[in-house]
Tab-separated table of C-alpha atoms in Angstrom:
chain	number	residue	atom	x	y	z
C	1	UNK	CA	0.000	0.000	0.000
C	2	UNK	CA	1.621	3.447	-1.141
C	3	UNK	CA	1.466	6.470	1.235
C	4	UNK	CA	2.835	8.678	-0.418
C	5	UNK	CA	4.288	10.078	-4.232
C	6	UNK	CA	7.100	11.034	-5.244
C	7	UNK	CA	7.376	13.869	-7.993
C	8	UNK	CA	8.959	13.457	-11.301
C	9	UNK	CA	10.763	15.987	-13.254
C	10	UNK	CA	9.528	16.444	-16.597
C	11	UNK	CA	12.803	17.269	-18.032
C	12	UNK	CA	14.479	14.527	-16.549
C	13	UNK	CA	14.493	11.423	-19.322
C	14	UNK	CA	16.634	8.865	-20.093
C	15	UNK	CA	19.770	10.429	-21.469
C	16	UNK	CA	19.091	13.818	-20.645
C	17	UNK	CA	22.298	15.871	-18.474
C	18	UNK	CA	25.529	14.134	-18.530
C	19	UNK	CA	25.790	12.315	-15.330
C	20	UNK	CA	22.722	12.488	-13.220
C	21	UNK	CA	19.827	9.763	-14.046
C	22	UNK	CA	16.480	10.165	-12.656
C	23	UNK	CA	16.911	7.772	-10.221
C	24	UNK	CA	19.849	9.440	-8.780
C	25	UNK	CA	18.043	12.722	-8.582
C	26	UNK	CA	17.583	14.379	-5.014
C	27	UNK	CA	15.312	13.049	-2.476
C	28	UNK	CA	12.634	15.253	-1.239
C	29	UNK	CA	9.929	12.767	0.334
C	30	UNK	CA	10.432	11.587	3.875
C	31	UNK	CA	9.061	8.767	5.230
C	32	UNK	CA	8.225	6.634	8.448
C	33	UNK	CA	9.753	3.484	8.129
C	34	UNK	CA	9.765	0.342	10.430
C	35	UNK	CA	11.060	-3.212	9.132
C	36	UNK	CA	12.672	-1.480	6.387
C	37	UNK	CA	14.983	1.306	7.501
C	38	UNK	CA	18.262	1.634	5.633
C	39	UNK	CA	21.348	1.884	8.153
C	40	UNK	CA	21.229	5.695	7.609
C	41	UNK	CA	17.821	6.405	8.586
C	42	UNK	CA	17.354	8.804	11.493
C	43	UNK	CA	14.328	8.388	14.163
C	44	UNK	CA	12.972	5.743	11.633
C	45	UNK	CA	13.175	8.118	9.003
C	46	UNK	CA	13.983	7.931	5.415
C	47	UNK	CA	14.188	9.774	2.565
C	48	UNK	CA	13.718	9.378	-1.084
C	49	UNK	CA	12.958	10.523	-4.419
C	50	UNK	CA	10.173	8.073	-4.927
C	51	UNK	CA	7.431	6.939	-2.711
C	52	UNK	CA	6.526	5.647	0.600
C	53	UNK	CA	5.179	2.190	1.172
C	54	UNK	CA	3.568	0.458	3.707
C	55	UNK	CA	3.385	-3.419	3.903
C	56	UNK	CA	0.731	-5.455	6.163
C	57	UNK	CA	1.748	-9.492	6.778
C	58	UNK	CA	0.251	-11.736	8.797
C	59	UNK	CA	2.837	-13.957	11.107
C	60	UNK	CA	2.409	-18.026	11.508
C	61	UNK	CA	0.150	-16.946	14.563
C	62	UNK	CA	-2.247	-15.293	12.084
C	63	UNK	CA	-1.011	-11.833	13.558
C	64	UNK	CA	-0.763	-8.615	11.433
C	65	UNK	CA	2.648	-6.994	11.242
C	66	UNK	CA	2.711	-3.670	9.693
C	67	UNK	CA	6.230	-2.621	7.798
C	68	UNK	CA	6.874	0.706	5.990
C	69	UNK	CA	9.817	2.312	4.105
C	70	UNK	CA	11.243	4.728	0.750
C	71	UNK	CA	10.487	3.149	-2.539
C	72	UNK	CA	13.474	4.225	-5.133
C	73	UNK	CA	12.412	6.323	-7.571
C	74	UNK	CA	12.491	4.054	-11.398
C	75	UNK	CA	12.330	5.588	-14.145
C	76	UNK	CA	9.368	3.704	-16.662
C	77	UNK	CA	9.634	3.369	-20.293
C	78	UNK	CA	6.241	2.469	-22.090
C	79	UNK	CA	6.304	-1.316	-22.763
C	80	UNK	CA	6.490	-2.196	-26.560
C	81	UNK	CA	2.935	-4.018	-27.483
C	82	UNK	CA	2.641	-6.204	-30.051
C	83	UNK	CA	-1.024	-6.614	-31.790
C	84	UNK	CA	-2.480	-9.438	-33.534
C	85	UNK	CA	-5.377	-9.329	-35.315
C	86	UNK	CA	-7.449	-12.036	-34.821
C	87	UNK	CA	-8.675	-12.358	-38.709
C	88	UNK	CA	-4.993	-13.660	-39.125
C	89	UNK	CA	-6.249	-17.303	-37.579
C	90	UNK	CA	-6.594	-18.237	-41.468
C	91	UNK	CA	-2.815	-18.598	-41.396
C	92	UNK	CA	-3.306	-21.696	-39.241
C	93	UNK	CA	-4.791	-23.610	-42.017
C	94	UNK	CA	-2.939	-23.560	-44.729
C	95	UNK	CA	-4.094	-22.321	-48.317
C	96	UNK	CA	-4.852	-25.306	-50.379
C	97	UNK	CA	-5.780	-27.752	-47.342
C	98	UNK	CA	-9.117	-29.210	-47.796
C	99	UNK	CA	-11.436	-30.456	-44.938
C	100	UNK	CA	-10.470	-34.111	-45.896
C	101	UNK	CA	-7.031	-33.146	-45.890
C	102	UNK	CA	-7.204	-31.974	-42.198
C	103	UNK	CA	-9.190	-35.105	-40.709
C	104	UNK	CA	-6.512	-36.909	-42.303
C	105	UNK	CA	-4.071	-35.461	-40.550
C	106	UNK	CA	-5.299	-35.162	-37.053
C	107	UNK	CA	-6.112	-39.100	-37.441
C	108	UNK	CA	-2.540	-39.961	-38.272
C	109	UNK	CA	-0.619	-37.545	-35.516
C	110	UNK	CA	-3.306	-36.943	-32.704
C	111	UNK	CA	-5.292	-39.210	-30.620
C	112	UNK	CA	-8.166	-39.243	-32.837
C	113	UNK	CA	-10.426	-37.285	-31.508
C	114	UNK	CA	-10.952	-34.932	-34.125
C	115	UNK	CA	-9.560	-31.359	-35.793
C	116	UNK	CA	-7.454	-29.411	-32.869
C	117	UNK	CA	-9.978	-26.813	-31.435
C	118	UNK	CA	-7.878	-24.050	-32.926
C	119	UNK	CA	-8.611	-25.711	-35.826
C	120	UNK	CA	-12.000	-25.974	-35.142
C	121	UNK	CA	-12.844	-22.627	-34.106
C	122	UNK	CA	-10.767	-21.021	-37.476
C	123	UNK	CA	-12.823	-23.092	-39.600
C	124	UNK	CA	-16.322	-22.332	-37.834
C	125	UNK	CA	-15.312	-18.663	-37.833
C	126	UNK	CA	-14.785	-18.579	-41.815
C	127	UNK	CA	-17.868	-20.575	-43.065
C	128	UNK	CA	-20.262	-19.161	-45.072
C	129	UNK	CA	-24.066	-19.655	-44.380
C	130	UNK	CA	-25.859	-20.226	-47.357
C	131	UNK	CA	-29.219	-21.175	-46.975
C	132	UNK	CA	-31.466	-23.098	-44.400
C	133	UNK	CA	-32.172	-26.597	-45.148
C	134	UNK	CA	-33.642	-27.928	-41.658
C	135	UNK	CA	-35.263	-27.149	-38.934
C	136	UNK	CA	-36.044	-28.942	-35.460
C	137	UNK	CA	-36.621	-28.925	-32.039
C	138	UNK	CA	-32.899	-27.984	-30.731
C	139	UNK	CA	-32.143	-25.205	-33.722
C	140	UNK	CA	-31.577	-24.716	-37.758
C	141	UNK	CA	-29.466	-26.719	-39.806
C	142	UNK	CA	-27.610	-25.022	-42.716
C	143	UNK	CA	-26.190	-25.660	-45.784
C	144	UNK	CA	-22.475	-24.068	-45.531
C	145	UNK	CA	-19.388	-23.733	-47.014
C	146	UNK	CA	-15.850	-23.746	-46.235
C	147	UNK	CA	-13.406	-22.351	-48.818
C	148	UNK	CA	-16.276	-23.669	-51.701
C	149	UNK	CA	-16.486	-27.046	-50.149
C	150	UNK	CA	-19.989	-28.018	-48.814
C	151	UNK	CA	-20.506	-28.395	-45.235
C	152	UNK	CA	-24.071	-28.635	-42.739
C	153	UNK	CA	-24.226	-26.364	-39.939
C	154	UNK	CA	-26.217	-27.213	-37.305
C	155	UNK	CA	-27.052	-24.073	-35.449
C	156	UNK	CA	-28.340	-25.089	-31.994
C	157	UNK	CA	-30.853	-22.422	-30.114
C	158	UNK	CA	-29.316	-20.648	-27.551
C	159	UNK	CA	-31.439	-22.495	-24.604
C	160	UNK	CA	-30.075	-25.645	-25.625
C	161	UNK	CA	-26.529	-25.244	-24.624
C	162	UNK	CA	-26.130	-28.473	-22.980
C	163	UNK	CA	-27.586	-30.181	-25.969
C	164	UNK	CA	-24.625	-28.906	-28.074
C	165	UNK	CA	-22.402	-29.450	-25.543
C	166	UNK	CA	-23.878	-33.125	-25.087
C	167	UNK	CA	-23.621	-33.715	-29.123
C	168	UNK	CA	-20.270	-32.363	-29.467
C	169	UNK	CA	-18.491	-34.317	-26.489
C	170	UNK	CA	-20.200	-37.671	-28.593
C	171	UNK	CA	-18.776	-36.421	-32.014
C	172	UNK	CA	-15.156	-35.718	-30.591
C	173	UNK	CA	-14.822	-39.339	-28.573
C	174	UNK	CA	-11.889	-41.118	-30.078
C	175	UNK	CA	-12.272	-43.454	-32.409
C	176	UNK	CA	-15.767	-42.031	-33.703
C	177	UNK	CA	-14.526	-41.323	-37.451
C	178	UNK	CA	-16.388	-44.178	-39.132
C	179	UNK	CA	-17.868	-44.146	-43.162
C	180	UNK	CA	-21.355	-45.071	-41.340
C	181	UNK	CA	-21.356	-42.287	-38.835
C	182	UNK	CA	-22.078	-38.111	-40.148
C	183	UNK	CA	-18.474	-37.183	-40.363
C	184	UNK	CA	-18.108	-34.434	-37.437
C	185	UNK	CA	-15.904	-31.533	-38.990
C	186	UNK	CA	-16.123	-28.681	-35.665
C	187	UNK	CA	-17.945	-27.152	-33.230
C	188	UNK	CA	-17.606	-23.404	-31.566
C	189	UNK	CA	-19.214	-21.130	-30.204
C	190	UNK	CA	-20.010	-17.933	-32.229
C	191	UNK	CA	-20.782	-14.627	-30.722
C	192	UNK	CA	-22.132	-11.451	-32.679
C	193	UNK	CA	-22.793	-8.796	-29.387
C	194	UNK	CA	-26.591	-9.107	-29.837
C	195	UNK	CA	-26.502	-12.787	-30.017
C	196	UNK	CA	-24.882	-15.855	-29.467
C	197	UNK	CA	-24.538	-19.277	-31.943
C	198	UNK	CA	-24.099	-22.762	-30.962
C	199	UNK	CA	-22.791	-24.547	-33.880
C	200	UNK	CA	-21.729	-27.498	-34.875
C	201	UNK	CA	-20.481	-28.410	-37.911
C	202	UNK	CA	-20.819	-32.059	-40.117
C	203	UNK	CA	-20.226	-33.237	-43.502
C	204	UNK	CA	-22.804	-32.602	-46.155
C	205	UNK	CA	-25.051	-35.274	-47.437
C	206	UNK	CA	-27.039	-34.110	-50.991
C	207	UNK	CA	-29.863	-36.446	-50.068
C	208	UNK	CA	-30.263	-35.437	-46.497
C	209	UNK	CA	-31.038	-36.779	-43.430
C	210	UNK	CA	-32.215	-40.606	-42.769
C	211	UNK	CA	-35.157	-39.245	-41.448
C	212	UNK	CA	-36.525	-37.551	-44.146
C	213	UNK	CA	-35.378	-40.757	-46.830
C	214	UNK	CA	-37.258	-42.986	-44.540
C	215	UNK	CA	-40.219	-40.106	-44.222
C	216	UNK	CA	-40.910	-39.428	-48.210
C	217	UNK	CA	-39.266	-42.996	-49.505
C	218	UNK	CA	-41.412	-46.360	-49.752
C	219	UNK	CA	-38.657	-49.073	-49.305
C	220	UNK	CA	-38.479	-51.889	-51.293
C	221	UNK	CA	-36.875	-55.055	-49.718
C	222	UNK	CA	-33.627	-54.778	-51.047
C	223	UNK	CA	-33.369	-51.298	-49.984
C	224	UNK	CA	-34.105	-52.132	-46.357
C	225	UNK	CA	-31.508	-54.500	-46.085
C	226	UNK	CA	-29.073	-52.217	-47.870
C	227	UNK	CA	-29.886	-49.815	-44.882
C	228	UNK	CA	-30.225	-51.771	-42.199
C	229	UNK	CA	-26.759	-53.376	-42.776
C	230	UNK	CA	-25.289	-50.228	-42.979
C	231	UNK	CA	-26.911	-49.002	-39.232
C	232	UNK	CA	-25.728	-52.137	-38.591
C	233	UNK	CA	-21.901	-50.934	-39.652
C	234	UNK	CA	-22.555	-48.241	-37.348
C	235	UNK	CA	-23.830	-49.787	-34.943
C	236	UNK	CA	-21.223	-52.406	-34.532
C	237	UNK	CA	-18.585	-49.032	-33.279
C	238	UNK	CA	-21.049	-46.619	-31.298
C	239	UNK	CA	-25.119	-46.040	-31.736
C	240	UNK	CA	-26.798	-44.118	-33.989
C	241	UNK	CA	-30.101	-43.868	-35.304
C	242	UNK	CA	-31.093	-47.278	-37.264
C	243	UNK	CA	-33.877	-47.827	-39.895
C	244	UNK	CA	-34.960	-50.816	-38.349
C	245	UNK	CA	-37.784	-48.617	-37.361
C	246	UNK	CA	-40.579	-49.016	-40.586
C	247	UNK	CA	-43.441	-50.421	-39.725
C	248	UNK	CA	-46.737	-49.977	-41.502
C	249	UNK	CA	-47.498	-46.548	-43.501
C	250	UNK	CA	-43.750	-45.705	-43.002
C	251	UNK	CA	-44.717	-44.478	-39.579
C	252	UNK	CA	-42.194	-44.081	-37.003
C	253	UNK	CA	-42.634	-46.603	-33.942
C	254	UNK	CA	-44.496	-45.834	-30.992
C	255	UNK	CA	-46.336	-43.188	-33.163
C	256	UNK	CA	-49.853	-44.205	-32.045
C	257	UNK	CA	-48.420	-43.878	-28.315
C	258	UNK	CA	-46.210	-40.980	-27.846
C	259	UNK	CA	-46.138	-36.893	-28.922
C	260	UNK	CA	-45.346	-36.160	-32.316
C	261	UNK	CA	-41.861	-34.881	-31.311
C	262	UNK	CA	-41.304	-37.125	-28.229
C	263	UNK	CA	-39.079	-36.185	-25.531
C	264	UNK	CA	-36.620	-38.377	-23.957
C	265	UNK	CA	-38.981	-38.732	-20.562
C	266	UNK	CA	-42.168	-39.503	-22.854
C	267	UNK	CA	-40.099	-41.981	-24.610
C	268	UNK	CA	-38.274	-43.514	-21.267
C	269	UNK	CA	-42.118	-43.745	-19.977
C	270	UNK	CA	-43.492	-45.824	-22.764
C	271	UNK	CA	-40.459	-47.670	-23.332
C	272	UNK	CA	-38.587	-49.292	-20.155
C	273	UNK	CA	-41.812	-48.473	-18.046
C	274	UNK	CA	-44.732	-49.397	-20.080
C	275	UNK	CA	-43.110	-52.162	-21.780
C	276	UNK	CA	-44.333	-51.244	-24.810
C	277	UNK	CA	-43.191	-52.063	-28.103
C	278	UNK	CA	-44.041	-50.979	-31.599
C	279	UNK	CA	-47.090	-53.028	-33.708
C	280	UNK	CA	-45.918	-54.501	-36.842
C	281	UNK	CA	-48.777	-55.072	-39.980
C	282	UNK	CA	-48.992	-59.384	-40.661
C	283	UNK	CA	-47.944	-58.784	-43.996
C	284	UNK	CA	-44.570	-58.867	-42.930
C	285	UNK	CA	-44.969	-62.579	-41.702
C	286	UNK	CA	-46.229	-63.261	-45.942
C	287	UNK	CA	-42.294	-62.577	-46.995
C	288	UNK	CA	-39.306	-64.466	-46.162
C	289	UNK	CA	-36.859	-61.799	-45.743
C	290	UNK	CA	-39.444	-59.444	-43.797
C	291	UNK	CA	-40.568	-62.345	-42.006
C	292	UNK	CA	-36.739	-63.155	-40.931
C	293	UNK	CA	-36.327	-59.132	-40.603
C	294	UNK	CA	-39.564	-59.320	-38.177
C	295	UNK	CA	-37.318	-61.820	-36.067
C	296	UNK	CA	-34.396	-60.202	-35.793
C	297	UNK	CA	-36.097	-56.754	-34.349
C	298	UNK	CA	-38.631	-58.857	-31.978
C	299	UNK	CA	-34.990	-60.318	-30.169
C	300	UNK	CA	-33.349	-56.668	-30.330
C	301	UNK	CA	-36.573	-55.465	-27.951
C	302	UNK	CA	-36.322	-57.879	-25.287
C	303	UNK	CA	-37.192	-56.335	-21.956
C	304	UNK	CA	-34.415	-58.023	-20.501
C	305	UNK	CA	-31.619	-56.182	-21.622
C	306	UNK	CA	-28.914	-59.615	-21.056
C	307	UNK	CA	-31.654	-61.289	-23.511
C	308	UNK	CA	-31.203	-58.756	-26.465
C	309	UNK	CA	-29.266	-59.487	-29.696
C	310	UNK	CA	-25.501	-57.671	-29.512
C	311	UNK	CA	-24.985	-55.218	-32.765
C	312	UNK	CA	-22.610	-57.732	-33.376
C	313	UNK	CA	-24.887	-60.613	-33.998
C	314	UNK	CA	-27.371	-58.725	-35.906
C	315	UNK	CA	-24.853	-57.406	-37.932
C	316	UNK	CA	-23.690	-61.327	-38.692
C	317	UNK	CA	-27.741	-62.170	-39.672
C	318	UNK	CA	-27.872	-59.006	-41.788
C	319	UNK	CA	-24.988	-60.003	-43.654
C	320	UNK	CA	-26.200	-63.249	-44.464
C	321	UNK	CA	-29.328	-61.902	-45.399
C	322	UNK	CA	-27.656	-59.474	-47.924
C	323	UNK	CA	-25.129	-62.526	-49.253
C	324	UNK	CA	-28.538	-64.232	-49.782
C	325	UNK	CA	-30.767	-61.761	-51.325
C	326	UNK	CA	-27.663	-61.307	-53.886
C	327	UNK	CA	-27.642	-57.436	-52.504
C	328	UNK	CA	-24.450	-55.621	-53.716
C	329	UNK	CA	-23.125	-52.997	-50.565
């Protein structure tokens, strides 16, 4: 704590008079000092051509001691800033690198848990929005770009936080690249002053999502199997959302029993405490393959989760289903 100020001469500067700095300069100030009295000092008195101090400490008995002395006068010379511009976080990707390019990299010389976040945040930062292609209960999704390639930008609403931050701790566990699973590109945190963006950013598929293929397509056999087999791919290194779903009028299960956008608690309620499971038309017990496909899904939604099929399995019975069915992957 500083009791008191020294004054300094304006015409006193570094180099200025041959022989006297500014720190040698007279001392004017006097000042009490206890603790830290040089062996000059007169009535615990000192004098200087700076400031005073005063120092409180507490001893190991939790007992405050109170020091004072002179503070030598030091002459300050403005400290030489250096300024970045934050626009110049393009030069950490370099020019020609493209998205595939990066993954690439970070799979081979990181642990594989995706793009760097500096990485991450440069590329969020320079995408281009250019139109809205989705829209759903947690936010927008977009159709971006990224030095002209295509991306989807999922912008998430700014009350679901913790379902970004839920989606983009999934996406970045290692060993969650896959050809089955959305590709995860990056994931930041955008904010404008007036608002604030969640986003997270995926590869770009032309057709769109599964839901709206399963939603506006009728599915021949061969088709199912094609996609069912390759949920199954998924499956078989982390879950994701599976076709196996269809049942009649390309309705989605449990459509007769929940809301039309379900939450997790209305689906926990009619699930693992009702019991329920989804109705399935008869037809599907007049073809072989659906009849076999009828099966396979009936031992999947075993109440007993020891008794259900592992991905593992069902991937083995979807493959021979395929080989059989003479269905090219």
């Amino acid at each position: 704590m500083l009791h008191g100020t020294g004054h300094k001469h304006e015409s006193r500067k570094p180099g200025d008079g041959p022989t006297v700095a500014p720190e040698d300069g007279a001392r004017f100030l006097s000042c009490y000092c206890s603790g830290h009295c040089p062996e000059d000092h007169k009535n615990n008195t000192c004098e200087t051509n700076g400031q005073c101090f005063a120092i409180i400490e507490e001893d190991d008995n939790g007992e405050a001691i109170l020091t004072s002395g002179c503070m030598k006068y030091k002459w300050q010379t403005a400290r030489q800033r250096y300024h970045r511009d934050l626009e110049q976080d393009e030069a950490f990707i370099p020019v020609g690198e493209s998205l595939k390019d990066l993954i690439n990299q970070s799979q081979s010389s990181s642990s594989g848990s995706g793009l760097p976040l500096l990485v991450q945040r440069t590329i969020a930062k320079q995408i281009q929005m250019v139109r809205q292609i989705g829209k759903g209960r947690y936010g927008e999704v977009w159709l971006g770009r990224w030095r002209g390639e295509k991306v989807a930008v999922k912008v998430f609403f700014t009350r679901e936080e913790a379902s970004w931050f839920r989606e983009t701790e999934i996406y970045q566990t290692v060993l969650m690249r896959h050809e089955n699973i959305l590709g995860f590109i990056a994931a930041d945190i955008k904010g404008t002053g007036a608002f604030t963006q969640l986003l997270l950013i995926t590869d770009y598929h032309e057709n769109g999502s599964l839901y709206d293929y399963l939603k506006f397509t009728t599915l021949d056999t061969q088709s199912l199997l094609r996609l069912a087999y390759s949920a199954a791919c998924a499956l078989d290194t982390n879950e994701v959302d599976a076709p196996l779903r269809i049942v009649e009028d390309h309705q989605l299960p449990y459509y007769e029993m929940v809301p039309a956008d379900p939450s997790f608690e209305d689906m926990l309620e009619v699930v693992c405490v009702k019991g329920l499971r989804p109705t399935v038309s008869n037809r599907w017990n007049g073809d072989e393959c659906l009849r076999a496909m009828l099966k396979l899904m009936s031992e999947c939604w075993a109440h007993n989760p020891a008794s259900r099929l592992t991905i593992l399995r069902v991937k083995k019975t979807l493959a021979k289903m395929v080989e059989s069915q003479d269905i090219k992957i």
